[in-house]
PDB file of C-alpha atoms in Angstrom:
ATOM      1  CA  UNK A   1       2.618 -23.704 -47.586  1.00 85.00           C
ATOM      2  CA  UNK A   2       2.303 -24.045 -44.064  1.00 97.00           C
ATOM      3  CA  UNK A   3       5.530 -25.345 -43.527  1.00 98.00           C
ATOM      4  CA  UNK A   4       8.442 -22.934 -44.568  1.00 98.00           C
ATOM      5  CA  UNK A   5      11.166 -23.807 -47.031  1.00 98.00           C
ATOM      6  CA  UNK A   6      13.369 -21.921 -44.870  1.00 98.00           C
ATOM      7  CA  UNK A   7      16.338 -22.417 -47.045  1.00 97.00           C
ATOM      8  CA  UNK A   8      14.491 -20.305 -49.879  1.00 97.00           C
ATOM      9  CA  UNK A   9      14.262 -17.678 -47.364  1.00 97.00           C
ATOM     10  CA  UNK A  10      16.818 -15.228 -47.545  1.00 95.00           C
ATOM     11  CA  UNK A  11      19.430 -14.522 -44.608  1.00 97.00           C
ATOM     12  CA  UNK A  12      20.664 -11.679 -43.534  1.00 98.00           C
ATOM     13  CA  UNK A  13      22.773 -10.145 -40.999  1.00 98.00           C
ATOM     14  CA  UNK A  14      21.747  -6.210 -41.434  1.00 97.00           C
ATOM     15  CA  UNK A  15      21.175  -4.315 -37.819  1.00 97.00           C
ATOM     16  CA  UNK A  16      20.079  -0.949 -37.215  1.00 95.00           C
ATOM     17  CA  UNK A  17      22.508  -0.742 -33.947  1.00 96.00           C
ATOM     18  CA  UNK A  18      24.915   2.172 -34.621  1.00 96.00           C
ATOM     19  CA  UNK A  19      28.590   1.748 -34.280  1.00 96.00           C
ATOM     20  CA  UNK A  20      29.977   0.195 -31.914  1.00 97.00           C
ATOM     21  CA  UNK A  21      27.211  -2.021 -30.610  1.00 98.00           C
ATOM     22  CA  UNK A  22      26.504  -3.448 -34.184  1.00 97.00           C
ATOM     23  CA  UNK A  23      29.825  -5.443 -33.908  1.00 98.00           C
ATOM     24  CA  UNK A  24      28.404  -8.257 -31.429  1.00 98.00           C
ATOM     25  CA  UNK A  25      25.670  -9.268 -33.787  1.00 98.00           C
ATOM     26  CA  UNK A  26      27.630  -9.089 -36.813  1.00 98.00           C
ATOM     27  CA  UNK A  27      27.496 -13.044 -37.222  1.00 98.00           C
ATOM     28  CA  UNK A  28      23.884 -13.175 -36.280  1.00 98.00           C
ATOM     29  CA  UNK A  29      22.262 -14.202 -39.824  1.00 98.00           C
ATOM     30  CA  UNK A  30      18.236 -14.331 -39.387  1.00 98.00           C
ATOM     31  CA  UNK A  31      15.412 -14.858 -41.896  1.00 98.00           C
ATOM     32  CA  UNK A  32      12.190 -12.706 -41.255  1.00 98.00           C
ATOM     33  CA  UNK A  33       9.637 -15.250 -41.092  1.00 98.00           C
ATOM     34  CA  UNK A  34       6.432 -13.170 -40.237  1.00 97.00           C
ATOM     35  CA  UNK A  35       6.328 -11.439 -43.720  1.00 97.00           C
ATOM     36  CA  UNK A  36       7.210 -14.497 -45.904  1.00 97.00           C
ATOM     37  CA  UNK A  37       4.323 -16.608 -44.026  1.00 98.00           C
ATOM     38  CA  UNK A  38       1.547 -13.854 -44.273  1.00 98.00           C
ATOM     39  CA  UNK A  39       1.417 -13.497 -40.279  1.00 98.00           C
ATOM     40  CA  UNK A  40       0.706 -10.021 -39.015  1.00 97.00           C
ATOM     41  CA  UNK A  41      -0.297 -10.570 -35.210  1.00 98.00           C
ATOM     42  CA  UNK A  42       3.475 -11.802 -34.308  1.00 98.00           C
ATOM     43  CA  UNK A  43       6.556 -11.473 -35.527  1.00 98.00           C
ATOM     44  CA  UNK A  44       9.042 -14.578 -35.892  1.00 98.00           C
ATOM     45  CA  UNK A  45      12.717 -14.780 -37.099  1.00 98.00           C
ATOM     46  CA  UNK A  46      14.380 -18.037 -37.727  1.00 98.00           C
ATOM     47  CA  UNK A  47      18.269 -17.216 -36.235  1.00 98.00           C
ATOM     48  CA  UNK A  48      21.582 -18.802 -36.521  1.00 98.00           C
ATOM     49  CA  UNK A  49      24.463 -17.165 -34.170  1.00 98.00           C
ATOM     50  CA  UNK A  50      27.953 -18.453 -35.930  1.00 98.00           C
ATOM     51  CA  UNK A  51      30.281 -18.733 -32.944  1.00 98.00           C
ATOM     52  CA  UNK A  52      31.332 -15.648 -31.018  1.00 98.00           C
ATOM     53  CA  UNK A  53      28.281 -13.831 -31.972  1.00 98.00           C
ATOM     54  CA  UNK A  54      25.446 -12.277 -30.009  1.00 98.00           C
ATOM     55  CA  UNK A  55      22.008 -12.453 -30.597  1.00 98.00           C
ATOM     56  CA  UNK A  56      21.528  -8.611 -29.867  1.00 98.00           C
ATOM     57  CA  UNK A  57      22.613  -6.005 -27.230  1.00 98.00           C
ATOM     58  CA  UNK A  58      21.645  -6.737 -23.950  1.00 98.00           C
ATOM     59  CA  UNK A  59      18.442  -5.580 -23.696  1.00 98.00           C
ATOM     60  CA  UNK A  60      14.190  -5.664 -22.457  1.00 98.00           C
ATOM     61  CA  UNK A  61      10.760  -4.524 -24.026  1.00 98.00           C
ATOM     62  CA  UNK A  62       8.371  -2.316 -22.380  1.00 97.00           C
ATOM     63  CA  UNK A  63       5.416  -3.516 -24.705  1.00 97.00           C
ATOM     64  CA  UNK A  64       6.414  -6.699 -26.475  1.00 98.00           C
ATOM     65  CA  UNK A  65       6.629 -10.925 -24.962  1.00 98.00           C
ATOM     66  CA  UNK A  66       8.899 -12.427 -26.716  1.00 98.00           C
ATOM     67  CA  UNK A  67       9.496 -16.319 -26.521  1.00 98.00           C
ATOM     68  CA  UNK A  68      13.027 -17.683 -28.013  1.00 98.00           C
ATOM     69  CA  UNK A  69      12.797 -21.549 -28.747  1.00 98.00           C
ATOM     70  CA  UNK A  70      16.132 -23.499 -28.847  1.00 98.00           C
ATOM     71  CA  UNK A  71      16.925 -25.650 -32.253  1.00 98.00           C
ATOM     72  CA  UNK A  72      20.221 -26.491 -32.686  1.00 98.00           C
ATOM     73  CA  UNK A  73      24.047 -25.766 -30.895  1.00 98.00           C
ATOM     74  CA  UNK A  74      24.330 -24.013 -27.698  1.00 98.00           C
ATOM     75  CA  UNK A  75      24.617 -20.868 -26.200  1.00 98.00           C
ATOM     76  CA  UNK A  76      24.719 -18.788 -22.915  1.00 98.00           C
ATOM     77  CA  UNK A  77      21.422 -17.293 -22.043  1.00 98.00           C
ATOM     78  CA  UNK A  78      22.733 -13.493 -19.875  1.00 98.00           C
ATOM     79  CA  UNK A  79      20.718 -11.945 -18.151  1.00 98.00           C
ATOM     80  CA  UNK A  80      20.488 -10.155 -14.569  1.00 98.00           C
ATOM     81  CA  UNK A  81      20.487 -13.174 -12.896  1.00 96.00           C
ATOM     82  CA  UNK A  82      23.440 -14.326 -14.227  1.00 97.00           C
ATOM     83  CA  UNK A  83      24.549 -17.401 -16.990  1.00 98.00           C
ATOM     84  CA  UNK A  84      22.575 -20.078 -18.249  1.00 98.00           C
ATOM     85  CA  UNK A  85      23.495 -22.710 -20.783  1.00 98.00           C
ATOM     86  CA  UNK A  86      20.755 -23.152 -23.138  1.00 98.00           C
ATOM     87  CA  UNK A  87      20.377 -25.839 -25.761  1.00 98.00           C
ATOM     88  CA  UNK A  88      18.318 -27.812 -28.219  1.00 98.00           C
ATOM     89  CA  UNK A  89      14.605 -27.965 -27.130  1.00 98.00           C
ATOM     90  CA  UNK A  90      14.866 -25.047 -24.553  1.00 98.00           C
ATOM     91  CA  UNK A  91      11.950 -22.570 -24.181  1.00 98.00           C
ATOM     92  CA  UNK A  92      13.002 -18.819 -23.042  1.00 98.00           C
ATOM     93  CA  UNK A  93      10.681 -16.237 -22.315  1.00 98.00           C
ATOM     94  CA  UNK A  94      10.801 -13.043 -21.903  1.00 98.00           C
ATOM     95  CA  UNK A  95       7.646 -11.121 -20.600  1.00 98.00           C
ATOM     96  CA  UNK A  96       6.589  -7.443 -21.492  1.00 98.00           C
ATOM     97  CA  UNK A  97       7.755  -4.954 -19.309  1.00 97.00           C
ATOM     98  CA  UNK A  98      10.123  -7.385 -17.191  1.00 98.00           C
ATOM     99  CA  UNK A  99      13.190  -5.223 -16.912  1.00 98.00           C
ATOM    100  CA  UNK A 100      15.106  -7.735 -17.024  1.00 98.00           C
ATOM    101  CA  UNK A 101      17.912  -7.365 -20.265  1.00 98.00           C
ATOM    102  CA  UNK A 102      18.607 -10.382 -21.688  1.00 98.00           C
ATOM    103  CA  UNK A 103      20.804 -11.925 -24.585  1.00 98.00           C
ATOM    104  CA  UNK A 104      22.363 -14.883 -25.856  1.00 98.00           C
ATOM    105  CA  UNK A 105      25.772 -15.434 -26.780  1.00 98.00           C
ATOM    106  CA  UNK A 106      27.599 -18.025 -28.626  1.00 98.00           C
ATOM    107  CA  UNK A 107      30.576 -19.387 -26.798  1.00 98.00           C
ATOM    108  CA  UNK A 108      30.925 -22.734 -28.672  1.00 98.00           C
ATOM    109  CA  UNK A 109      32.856 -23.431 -32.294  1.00 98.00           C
ATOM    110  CA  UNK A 110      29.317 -24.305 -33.594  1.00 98.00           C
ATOM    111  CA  UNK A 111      26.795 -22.282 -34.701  1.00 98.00           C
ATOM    112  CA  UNK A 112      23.375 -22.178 -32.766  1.00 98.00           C
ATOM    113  CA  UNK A 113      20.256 -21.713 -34.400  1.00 98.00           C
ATOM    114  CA  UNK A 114      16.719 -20.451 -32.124  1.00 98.00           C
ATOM    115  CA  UNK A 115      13.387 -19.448 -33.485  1.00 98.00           C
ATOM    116  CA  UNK A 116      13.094 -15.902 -31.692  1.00 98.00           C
ATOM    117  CA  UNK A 117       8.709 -14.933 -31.389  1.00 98.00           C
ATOM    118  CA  UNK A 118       7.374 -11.365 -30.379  1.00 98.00           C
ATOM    119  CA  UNK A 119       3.386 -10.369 -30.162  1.00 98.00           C
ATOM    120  CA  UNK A 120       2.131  -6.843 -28.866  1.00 96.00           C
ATOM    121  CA  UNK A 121       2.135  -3.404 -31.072  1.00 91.00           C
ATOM    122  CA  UNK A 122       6.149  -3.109 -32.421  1.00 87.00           C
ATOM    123  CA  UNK A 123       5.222   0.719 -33.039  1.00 89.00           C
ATOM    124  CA  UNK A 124       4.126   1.518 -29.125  1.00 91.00           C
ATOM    125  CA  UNK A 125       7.338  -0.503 -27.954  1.00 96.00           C
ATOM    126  CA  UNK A 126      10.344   1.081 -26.361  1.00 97.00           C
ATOM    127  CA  UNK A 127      13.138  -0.708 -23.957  1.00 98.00           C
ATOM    128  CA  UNK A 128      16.658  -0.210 -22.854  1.00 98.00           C
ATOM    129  CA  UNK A 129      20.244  -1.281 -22.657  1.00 98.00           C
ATOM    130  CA  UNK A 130      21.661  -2.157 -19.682  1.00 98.00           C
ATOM    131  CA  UNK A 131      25.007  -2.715 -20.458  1.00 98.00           C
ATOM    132  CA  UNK A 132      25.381   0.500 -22.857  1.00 98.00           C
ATOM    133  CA  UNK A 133      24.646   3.817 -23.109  1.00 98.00           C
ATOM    134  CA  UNK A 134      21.396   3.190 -25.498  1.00 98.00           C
ATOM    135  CA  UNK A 135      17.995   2.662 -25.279  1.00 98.00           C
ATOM    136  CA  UNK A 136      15.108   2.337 -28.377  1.00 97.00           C
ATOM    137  CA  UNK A 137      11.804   3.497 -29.414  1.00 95.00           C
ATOM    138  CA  UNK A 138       9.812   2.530 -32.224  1.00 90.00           C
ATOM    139  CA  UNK A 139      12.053   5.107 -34.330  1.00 88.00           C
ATOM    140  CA  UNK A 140      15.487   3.914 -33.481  1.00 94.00           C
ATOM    141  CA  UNK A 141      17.931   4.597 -30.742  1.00 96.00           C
ATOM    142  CA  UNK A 142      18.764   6.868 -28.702  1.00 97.00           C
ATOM    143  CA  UNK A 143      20.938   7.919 -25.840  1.00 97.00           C
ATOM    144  CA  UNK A 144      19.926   7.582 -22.284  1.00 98.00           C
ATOM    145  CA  UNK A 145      20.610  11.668 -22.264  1.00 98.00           C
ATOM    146  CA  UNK A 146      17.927  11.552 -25.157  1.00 96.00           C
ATOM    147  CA  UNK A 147      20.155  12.871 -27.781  1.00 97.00           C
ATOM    148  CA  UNK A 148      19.565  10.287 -30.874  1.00 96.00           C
ATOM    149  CA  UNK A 149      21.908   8.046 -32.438  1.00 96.00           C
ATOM    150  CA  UNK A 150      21.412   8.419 -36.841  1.00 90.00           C
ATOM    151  CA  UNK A 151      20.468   5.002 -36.576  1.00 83.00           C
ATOM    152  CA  UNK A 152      17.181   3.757 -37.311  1.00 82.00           C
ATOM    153  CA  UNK A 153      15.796   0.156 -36.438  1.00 83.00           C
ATOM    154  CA  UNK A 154      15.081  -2.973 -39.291  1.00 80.00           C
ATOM    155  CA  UNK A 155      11.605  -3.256 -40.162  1.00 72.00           C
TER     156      UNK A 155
ATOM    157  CA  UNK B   1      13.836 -17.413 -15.222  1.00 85.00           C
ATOM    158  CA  UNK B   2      13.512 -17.056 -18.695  1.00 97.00           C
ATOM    159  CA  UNK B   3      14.846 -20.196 -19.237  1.00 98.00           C
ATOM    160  CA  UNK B   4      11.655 -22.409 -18.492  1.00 98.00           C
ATOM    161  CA  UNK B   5      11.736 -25.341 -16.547  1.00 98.00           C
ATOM    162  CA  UNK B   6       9.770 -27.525 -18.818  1.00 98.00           C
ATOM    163  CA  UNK B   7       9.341 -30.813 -16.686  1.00 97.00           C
ATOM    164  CA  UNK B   8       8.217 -28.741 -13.301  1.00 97.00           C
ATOM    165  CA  UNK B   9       5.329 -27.132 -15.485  1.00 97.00           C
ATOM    166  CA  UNK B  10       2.107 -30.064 -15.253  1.00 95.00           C
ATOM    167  CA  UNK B  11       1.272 -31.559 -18.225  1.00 97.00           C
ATOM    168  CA  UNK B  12      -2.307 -31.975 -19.051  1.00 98.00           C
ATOM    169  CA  UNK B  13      -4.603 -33.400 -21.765  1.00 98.00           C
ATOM    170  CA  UNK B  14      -7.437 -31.795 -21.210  1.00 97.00           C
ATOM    171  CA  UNK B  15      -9.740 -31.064 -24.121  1.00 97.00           C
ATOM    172  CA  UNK B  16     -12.411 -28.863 -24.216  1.00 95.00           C
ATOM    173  CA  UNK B  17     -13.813 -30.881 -27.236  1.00 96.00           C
ATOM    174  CA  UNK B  18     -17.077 -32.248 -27.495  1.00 96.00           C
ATOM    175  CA  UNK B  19     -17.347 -36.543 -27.803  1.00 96.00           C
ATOM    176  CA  UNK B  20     -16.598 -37.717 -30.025  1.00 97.00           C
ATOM    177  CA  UNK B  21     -13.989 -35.329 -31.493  1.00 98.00           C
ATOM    178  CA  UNK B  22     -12.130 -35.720 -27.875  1.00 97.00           C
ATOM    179  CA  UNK B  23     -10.910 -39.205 -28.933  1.00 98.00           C
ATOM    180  CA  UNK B  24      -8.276 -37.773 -31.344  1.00 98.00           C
ATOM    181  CA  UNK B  25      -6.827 -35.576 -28.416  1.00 98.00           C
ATOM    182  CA  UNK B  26      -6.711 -38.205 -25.425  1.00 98.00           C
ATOM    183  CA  UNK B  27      -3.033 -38.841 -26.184  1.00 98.00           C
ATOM    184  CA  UNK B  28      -2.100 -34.782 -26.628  1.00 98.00           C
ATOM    185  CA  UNK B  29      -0.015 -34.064 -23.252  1.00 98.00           C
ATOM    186  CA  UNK B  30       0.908 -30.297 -23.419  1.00 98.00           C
ATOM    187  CA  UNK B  31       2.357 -27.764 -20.497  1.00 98.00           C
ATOM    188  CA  UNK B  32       0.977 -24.145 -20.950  1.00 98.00           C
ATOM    189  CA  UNK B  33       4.072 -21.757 -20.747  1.00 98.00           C
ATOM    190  CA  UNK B  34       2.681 -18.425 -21.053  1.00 97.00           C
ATOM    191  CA  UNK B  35       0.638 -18.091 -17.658  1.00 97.00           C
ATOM    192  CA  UNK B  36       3.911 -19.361 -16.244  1.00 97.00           C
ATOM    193  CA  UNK B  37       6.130 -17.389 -17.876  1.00 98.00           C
ATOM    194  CA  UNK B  38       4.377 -14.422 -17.543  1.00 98.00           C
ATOM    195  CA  UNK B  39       3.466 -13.523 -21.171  1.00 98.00           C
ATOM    196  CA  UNK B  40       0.284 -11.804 -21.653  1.00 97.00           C
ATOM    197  CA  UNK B  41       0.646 -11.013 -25.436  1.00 98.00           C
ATOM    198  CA  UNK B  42       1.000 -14.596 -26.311  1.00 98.00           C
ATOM    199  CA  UNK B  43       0.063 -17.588 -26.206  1.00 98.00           C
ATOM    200  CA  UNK B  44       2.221 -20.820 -26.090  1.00 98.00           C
ATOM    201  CA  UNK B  45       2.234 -24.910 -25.331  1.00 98.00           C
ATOM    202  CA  UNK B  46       4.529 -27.085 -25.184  1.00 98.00           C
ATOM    203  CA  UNK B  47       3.225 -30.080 -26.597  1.00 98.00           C
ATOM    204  CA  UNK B  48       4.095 -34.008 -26.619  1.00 98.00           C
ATOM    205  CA  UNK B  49       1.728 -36.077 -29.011  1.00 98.00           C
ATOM    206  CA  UNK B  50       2.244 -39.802 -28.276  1.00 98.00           C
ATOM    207  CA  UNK B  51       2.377 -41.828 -31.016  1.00 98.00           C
ATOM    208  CA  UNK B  52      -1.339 -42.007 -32.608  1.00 98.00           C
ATOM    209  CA  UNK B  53      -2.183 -38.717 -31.564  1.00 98.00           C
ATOM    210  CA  UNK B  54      -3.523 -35.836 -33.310  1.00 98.00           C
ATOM    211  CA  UNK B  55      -2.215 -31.965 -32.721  1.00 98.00           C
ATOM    212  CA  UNK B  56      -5.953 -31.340 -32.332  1.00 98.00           C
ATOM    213  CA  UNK B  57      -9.126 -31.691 -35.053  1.00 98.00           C
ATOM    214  CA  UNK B  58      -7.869 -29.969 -38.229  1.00 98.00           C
ATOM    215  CA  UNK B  59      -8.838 -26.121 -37.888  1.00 98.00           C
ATOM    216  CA  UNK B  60      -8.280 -22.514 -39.149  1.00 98.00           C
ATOM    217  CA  UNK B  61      -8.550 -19.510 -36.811  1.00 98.00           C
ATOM    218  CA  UNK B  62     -10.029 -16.187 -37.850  1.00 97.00           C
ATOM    219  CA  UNK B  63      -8.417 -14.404 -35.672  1.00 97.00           C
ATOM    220  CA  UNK B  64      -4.823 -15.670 -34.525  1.00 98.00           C
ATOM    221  CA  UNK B  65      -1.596 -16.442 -35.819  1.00 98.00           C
ATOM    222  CA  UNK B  66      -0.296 -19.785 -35.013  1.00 98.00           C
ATOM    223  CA  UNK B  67       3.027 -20.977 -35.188  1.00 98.00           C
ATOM    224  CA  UNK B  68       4.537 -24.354 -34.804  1.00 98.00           C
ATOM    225  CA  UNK B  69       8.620 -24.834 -33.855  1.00 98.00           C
ATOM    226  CA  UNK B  70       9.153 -29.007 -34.422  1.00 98.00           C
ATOM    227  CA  UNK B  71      11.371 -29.956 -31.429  1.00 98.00           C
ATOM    228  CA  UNK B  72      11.484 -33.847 -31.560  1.00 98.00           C
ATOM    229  CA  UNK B  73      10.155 -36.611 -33.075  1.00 98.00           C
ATOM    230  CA  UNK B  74       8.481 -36.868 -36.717  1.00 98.00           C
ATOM    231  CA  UNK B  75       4.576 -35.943 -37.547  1.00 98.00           C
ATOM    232  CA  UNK B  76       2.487 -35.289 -40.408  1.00 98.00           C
ATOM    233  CA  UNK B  77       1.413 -32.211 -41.209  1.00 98.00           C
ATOM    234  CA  UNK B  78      -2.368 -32.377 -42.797  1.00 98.00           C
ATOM    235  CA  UNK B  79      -3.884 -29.356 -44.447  1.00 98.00           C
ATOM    236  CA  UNK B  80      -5.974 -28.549 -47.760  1.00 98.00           C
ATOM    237  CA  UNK B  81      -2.656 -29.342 -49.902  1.00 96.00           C
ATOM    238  CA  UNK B  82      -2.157 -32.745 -48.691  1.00 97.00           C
ATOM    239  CA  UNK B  83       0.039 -34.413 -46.131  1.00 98.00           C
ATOM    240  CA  UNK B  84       3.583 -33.092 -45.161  1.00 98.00           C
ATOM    241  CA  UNK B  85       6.125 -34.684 -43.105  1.00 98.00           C
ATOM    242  CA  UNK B  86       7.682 -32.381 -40.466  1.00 98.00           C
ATOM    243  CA  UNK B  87      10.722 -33.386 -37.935  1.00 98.00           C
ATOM    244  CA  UNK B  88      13.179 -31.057 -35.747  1.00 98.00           C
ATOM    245  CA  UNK B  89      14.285 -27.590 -37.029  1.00 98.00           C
ATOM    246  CA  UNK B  90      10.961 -27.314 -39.077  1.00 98.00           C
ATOM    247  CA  UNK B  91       8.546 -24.211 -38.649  1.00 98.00           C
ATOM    248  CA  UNK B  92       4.674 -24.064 -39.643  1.00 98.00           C
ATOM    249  CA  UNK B  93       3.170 -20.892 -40.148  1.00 98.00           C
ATOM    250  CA  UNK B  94      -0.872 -20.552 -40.141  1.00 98.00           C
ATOM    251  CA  UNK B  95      -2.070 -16.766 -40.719  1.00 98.00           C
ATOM    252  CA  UNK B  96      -5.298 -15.162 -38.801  1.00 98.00           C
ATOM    253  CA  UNK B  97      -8.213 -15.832 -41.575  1.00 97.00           C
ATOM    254  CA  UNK B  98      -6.199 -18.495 -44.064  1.00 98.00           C
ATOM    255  CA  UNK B  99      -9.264 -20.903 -43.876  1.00 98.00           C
ATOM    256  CA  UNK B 100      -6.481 -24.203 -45.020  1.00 98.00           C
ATOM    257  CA  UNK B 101      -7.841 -26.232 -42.175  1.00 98.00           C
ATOM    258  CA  UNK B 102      -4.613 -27.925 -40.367  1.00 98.00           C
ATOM    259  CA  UNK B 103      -3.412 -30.416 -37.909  1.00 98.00           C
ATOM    260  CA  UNK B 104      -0.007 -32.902 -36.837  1.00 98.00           C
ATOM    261  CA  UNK B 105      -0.822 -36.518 -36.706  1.00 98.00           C
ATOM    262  CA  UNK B 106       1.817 -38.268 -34.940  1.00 98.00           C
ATOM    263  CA  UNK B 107       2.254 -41.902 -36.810  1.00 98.00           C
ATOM    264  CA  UNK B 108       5.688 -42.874 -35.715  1.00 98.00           C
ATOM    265  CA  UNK B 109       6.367 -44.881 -32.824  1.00 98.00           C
ATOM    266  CA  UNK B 110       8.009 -41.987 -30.704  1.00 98.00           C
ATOM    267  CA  UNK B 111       6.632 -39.394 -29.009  1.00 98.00           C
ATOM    268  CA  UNK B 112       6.596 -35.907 -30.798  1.00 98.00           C
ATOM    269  CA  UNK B 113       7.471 -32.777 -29.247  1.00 98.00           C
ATOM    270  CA  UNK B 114       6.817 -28.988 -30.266  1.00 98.00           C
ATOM    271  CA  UNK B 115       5.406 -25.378 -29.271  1.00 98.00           C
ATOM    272  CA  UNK B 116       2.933 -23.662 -30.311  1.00 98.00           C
ATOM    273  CA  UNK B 117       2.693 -19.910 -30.472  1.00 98.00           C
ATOM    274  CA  UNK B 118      -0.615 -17.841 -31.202  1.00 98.00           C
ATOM    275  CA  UNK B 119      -1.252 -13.977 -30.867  1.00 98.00           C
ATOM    276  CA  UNK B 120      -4.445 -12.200 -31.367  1.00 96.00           C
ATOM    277  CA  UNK B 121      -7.403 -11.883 -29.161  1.00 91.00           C
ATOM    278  CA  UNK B 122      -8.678 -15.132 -27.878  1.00 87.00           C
ATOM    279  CA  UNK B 123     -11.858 -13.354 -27.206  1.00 89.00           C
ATOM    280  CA  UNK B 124     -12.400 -12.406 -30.503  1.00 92.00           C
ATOM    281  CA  UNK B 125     -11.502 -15.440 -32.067  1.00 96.00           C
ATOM    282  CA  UNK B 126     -13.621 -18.016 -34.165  1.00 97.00           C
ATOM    283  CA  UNK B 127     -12.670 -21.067 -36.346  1.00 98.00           C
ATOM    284  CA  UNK B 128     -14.006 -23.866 -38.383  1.00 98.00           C
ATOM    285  CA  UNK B 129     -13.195 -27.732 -38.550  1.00 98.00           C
ATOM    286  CA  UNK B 130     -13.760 -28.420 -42.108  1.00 98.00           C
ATOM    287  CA  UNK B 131     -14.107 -32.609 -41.620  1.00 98.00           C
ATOM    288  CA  UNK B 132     -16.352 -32.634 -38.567  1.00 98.00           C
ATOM    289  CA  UNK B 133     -19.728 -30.740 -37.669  1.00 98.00           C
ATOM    290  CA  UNK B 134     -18.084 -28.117 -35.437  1.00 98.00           C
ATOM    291  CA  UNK B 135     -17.160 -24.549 -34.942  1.00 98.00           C
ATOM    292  CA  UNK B 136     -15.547 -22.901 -32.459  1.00 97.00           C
ATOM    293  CA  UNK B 137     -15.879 -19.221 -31.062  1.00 95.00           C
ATOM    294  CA  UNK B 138     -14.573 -17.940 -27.397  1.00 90.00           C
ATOM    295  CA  UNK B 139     -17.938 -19.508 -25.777  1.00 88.00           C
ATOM    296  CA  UNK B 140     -16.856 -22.923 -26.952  1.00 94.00           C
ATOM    297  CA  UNK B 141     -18.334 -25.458 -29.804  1.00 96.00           C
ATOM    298  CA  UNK B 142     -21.209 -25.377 -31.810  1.00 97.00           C
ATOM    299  CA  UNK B 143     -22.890 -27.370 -34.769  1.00 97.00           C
ATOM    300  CA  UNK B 144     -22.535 -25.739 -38.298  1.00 98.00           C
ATOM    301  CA  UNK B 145     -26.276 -25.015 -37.499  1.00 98.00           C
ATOM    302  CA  UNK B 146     -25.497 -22.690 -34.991  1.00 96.00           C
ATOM    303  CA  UNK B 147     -26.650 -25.457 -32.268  1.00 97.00           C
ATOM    304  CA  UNK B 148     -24.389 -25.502 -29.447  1.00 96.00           C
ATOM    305  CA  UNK B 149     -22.618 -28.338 -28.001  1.00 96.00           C
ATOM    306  CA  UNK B 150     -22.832 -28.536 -24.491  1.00 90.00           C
ATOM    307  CA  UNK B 151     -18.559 -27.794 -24.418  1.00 83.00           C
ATOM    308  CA  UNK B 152     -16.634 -24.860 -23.687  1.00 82.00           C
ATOM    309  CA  UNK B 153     -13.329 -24.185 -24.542  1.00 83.00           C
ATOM    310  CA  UNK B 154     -10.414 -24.915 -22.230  1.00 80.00           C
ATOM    311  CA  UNK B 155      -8.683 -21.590 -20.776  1.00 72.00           C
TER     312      UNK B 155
END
């Protein structure tokens, strides 16, 4: 069916970020929609940040777009530019190779729920951190010395 | 800014569609984010159908994912299974090469509001309209007797 039954979709909140930087996404639940709906050119994850939670580490793609489209709640878009509130019906995007590290936090008592899209090859991508001593490759994460966390990214 | 500014983006309806099959488009107003934006691995519109409007003539693309996020408003959702009624929060999936032929007919009396993601080459692409004499490849339209219409396709 074109339209997903999202609710038979399973959630999770699983992250390959080592300890400590898996903390901040802890109450980021997300169903993998790409798989479920048979695409294979994009990726797509339907996302609900309970409040206090990130939606990942800081952070930019060398070889994927991604395009984050607002449902439900609020949050505060942070990126190098500063704060931005960001709501229901909100387009963010977030070109390949732009350096500039993004994320979105949830400061309200609600949670906050985004469709988050990528497109370009996930196995030639790399990007960095900003904020933390990490950076990732198609293989996982490393640190910006080049000595590897044991951590390995979600599929 | 990642954060789009959705009303200074133009809207257009432009329609690269032959007569008569432009009819069902005239009231299609949509803003194209990714040349904005910057993306290059994506496309994506963000698209207002006035009430009587169709998404576009129903279609399947060989080559590119599409996905729709519902923003606001209520349409139908047409395809080989029937008709479907989507609203806010909802998410339509259509894989590269699924040949269920698909479109939104707006029948409320409120505009309808969503985006629409593809990935995959455009270049590469092709389609068919199973209810009207028309196919589409990166050229433009042509008769299912290979004739062409005298139409290209709009960038």
């Amino acid at each position: 069916m074109p339209k997903l039954d999202l609710a038979a979709i399973p959630q999770t909140n699983a992250t390959g970020y080592p300890a400590p930087f898996d903390a901040a996404v802890a109450e980021r639940w997300y169903r993998r929609l790409a798989p479920v709906a048979g695409l294979t050119l994009m990726g797509a994850s339907h996302v609900t940040l309970n409040p206090g939670a990130f939606s990942s580490q800081r952070h930019w793609h060398r070889g994927q777009d991604e395009l984050v489209v607002m449902i439900e709640g609020e949050a505060v878009l942070i990126d190098d530019t500063g704060e931005t509130r960001v709501g229901p019906g909100d387009v963010l995007a977030f070109p390949a190779g732009d350096t500039n590290g993004h994320h979105l936090h949830n400061r309200s008592d609600a949670p906050c729920v985004f469709v988050a899209i990528s497109a370009g090859s996930r196995e030639a991508d790399s990007g960095e951190y900003p904020d933390i001593d990490m950076v990732f490759d198609a293989e996982g994460y490393a640190r910006k010395d080049g000595t590897r966390y044991d951590a390995h990214r979600i599929p």
